[in-house]
XYZ file of C-alpha atoms in Angstrom:
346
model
C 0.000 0.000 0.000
C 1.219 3.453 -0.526
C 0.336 6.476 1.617
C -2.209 7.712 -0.824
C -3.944 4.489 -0.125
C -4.326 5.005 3.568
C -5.892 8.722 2.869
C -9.730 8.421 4.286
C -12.032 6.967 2.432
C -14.542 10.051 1.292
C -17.539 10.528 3.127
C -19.936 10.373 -0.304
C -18.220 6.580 -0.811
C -19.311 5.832 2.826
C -23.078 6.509 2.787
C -23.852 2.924 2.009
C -22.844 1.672 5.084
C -24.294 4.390 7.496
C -28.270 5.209 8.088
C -29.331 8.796 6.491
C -29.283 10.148 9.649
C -26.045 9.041 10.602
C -24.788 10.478 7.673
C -26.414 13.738 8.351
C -24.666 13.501 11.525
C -21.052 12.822 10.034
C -21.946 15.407 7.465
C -22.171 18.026 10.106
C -18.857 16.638 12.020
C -17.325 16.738 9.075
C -18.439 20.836 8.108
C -17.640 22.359 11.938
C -14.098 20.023 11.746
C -13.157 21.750 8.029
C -14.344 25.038 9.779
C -12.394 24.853 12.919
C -9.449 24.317 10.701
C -10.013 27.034 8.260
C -10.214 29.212 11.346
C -7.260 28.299 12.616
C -5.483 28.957 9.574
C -7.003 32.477 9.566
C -5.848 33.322 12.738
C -2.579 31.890 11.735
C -1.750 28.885 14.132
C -0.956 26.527 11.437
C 1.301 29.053 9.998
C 3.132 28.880 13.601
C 3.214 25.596 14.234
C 4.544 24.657 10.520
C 7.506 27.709 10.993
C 8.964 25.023 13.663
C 8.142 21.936 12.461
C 11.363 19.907 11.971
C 11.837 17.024 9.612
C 11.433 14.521 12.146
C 7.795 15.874 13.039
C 7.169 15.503 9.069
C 8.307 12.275 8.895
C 5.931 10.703 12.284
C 2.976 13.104 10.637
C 3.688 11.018 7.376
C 3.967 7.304 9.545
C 0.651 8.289 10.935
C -1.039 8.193 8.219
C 0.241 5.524 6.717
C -0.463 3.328 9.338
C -3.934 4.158 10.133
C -4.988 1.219 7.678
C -4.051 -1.742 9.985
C -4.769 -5.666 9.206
C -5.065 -8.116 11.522
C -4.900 -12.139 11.054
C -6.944 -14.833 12.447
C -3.631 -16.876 14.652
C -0.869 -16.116 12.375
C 1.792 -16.192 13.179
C 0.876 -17.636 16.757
C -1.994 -18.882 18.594
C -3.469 -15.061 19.279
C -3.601 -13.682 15.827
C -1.156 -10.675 16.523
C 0.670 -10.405 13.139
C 2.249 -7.539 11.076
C 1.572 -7.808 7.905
C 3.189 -6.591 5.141
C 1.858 -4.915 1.475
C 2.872 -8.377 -0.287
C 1.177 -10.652 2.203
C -2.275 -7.847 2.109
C -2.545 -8.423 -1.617
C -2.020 -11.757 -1.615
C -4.814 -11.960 1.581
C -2.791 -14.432 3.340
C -4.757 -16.649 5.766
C -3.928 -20.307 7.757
C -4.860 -23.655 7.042
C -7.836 -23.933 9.110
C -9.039 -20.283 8.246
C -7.450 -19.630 4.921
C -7.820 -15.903 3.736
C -9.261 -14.692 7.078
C -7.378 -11.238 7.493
C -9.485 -8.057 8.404
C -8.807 -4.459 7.701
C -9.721 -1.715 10.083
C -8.814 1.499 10.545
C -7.418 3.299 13.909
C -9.484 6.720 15.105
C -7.878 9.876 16.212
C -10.584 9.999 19.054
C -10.277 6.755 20.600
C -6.193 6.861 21.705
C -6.093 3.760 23.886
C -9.315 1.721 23.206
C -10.105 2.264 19.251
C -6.452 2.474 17.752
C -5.057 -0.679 19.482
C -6.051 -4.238 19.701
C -6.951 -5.525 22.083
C -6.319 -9.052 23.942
C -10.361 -10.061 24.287
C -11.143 -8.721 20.623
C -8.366 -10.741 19.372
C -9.331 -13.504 21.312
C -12.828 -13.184 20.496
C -12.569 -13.077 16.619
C -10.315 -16.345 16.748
C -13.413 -17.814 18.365
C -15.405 -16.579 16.209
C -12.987 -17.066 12.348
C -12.621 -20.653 12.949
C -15.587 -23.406 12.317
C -15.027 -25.527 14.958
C -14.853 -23.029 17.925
C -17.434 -20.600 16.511
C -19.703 -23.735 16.523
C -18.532 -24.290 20.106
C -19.360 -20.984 21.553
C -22.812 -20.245 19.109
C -24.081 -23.823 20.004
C -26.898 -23.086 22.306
C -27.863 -21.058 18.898
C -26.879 -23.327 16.959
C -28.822 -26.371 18.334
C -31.693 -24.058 18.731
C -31.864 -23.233 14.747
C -31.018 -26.986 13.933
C -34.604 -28.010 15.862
C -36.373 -25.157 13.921
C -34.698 -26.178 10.630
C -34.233 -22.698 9.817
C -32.199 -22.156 6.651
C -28.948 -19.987 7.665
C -28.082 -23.430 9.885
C -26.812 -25.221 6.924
C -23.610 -27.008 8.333
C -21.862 -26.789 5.086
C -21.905 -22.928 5.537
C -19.982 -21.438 8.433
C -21.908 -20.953 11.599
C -21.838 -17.005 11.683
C -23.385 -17.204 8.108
C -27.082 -15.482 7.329
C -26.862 -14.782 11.580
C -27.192 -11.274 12.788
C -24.186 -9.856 14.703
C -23.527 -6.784 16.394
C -21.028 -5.450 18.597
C -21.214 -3.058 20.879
C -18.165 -1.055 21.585
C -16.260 -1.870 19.191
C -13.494 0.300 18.892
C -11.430 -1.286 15.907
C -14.464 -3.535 15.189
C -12.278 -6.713 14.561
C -14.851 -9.048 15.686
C -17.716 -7.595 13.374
C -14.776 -7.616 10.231
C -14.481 -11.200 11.166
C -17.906 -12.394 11.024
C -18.752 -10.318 8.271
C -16.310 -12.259 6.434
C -17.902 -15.328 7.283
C -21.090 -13.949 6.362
C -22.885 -12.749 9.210
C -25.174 -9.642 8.886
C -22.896 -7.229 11.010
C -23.899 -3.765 12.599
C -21.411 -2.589 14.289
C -21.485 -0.332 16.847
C -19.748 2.357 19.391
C -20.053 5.572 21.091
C -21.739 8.379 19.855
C -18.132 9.979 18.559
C -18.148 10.549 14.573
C -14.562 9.652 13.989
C -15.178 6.521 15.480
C -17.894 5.507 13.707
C -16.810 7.047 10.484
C -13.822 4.789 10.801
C -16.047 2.133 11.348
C -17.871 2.715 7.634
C -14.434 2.859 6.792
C -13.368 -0.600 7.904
C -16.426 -2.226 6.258
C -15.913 -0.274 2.427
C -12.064 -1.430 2.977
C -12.901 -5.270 3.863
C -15.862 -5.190 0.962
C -13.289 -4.185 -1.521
C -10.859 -6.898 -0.433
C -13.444 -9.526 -0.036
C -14.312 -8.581 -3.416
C -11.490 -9.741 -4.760
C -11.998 -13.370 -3.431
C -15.276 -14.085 -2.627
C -18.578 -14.503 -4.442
C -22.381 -15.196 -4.075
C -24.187 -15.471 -0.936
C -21.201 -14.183 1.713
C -20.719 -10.472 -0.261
C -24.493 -10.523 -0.641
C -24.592 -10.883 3.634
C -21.492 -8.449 3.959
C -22.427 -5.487 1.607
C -25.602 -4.438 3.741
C -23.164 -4.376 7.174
C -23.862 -0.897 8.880
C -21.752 1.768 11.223
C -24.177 2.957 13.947
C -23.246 5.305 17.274
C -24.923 3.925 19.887
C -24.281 4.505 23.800
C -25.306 1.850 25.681
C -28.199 2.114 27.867
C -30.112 4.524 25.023
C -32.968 3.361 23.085
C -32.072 0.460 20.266
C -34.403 1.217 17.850
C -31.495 2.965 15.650
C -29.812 -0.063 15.764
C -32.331 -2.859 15.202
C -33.287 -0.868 11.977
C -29.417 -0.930 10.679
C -30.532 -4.293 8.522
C -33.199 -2.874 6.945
C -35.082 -5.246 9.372
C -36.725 -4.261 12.974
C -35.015 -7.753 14.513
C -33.230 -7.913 17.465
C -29.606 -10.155 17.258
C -28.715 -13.359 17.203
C -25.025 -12.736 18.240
C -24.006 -9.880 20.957
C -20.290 -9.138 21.316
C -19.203 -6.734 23.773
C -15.120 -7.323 23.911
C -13.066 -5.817 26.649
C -16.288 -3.150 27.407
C -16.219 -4.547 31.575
C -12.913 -2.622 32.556
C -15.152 0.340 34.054
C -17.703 -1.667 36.452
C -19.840 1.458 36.993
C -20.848 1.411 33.119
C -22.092 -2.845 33.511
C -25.562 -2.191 34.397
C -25.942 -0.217 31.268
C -23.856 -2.292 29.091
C -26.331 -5.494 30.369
C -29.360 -3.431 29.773
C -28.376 -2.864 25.963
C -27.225 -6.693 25.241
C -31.013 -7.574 27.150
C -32.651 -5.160 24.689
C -30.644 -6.238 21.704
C -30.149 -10.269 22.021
C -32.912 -12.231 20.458
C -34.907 -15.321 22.338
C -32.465 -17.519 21.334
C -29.889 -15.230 20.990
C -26.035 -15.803 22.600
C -24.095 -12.734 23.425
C -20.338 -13.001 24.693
C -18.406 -10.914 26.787
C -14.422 -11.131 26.835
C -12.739 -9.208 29.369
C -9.320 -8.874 30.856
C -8.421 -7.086 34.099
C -6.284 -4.348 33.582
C -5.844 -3.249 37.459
C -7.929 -0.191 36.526
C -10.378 -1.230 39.118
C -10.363 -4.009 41.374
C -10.252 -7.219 39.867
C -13.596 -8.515 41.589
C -15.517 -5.740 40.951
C -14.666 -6.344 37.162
C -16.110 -9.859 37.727
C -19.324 -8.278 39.127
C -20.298 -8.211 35.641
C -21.453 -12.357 36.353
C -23.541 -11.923 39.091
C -24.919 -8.528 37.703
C -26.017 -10.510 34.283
C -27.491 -13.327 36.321
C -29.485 -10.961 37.837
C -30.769 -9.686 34.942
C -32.138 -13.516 34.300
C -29.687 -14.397 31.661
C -28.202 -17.944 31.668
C -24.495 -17.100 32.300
C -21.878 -19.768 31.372
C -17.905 -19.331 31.619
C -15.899 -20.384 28.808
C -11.804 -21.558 29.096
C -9.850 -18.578 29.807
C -7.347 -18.052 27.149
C -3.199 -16.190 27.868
C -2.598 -13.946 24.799
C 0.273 -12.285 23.465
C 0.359 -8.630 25.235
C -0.593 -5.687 23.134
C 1.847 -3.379 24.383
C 5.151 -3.566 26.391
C 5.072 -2.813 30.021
C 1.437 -4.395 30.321
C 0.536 -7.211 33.305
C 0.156 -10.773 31.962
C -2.970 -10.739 33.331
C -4.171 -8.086 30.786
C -3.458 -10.772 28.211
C -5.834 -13.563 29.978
C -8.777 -13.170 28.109
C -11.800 -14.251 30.304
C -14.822 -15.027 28.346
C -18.654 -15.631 29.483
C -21.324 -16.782 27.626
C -25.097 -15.144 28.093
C -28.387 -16.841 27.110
C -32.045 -16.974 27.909
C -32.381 -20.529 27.972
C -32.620 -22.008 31.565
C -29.101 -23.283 33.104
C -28.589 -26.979 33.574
């Protein structure tokens, strides 16, 4: 890729993958953002701050933009899917043997420095599930077994199990879950907070990934992924903007919320959205680490608080990932995972 190809992504290419009002909304970002700037460049601030740029600030301006177009690999090299991929290995949309060609794009937001521009250990974690057949089939089965009694179409084992299901996520940040399953053909909205450089980076990621599946798929998986949406949504709010994404008023068979339980004081709300959102026979699943932000039990208060919201509540095998960053805790790498239902417990 060259640094022309990292350039955003016009708005007017976008629409397709926002409602009309959210693109009224990034519209008007969009207008008071190019104001503020002409302004400033009135008054003369740019003027000042260029006079003492050096070279070196040039060149990290330049590296900035050219890496805010990211990919991410389901467990290549290792078993966590961190893997830095280079322009040859993007065009030739390298993949592994059990999930060949499985490599997202998404794009890092200005507004979201520590949660939306890095990748985290329970997304990572979470779209591994998720990528591969076998563990995907794992995690949906209460789903799964559900459609198979109902004999309802989008079950077909020959497809993967995310295919013809509706997914969203909420907080997404980078969205790597939602890239995931909308390359295995799930109908994906995917969601954050009401910030318009997050979510137009979001409409972003899905016109980048549609281009690239493009290129190597065909039939009934592009036909699932080109009606994926970008919706702001804060949790606890009315869902009705977000049920209509699909062009459908249906609530969701899959509910991700990955690494959103690191601020305990924001669970109740988070619960109340996946309640509202997650469909009788829906699954939603919540990946967390504990980051020492707040106590560590307190971040585990989001299992008693979802059982008593009624939901079935099943824990899944921890998984130790790869750190994102240097200077973390290995326990920010243990990805903790718990399944939520409405079917009764055994």
């Amino acid at each position: 890729m060259t640094v022309d190809d990292h350039a955003p992504i016009e708005l007017s290419t976008l629409s397709k993958w926002v409602s009309p009002n959210t693109l009224l909304w990034l519209e008007n970002a969009e207008r008071k953002e190019r104001a503020s700037k002409e302004e400033m460049e009135k008054e003369g601030f740019n003027y000042g701050a260029r006079l003492f740029e050096t070279e070196a600030d040039r060149e990290e301006e330049a590296e900035l933009q050219h890496s805010r177009v990211r990919t991410w690999t389901a467990s290549a090299p290792g078993s966590d899917g961190i893997f830095d991929s280079t322009d040859e290995q993007v065009q030739n949309n390298t993949g592994t043997k059990d999930c060949p060609g499985l490599r997202v794009i998404y794009i890092t937001s200005n507004s979201s420095e520590g949660h939306g521009n890095t990748i985290w250990a329970s997304a990572r974690h979470v779209s591994n599930l998720l990528g591969h057949t076998e563990s995907c089939r794992r995690v949906l089965s209460p789903l799964l077994k559900q459609r198979q009694r109902e004999s309802i179409p989008e079950a077909i084992p020959q497809n993967h199990p995310l295919f013809g299901l509706s997914f969203v996520e909420l907080g997404a940040g980078a969205g790597v879950p939602s890239w995931t399953a909308m390359r295995c053909g799930a109908r994906v909205v995917c969601t954050d907070q009401n910030v318009a450089d997050r979510i137009r980076c979001i409409a972003e990621s899905a016109e980048r990934n549609w281009r690239d599946m493009k290129k190597t798929e065909c039939g009934n998986v592009l036909e699932t992924a080109k009606i994926a949406r970008s919706c702001p949504y804060n949790w606890g709010d009315p869902i009705q903007e977000v049920t209509l994404s699909l062009n459908k008023n249906e609530l969701f068979d899959v509910v991700i919320a990955a690494d959103c339980c690191y601020m305990p004081f924001l669970q109740p709300k988070l619960l109340e959205s996946i309640d509202m959102l997650m469909s009788k026979e829906g699954v939603a699943l919540i990946s967390f680490a504990l980051h020492g932000n707040a106590p560590d039990e307190d971040v585990w208060g989001v299992v008693d608080r979802a059982k008593e919201q009624g939901f079935c509540v099943e824990a899944l095998e921890p998984k130790q990932l790869t750190l994102s960053t240097f200077g973390m805790e290995l326990k920010q790498g243990l990805v903790q995972t718990v399944r939520l239902t409405r079917q009764p417990c055994k």
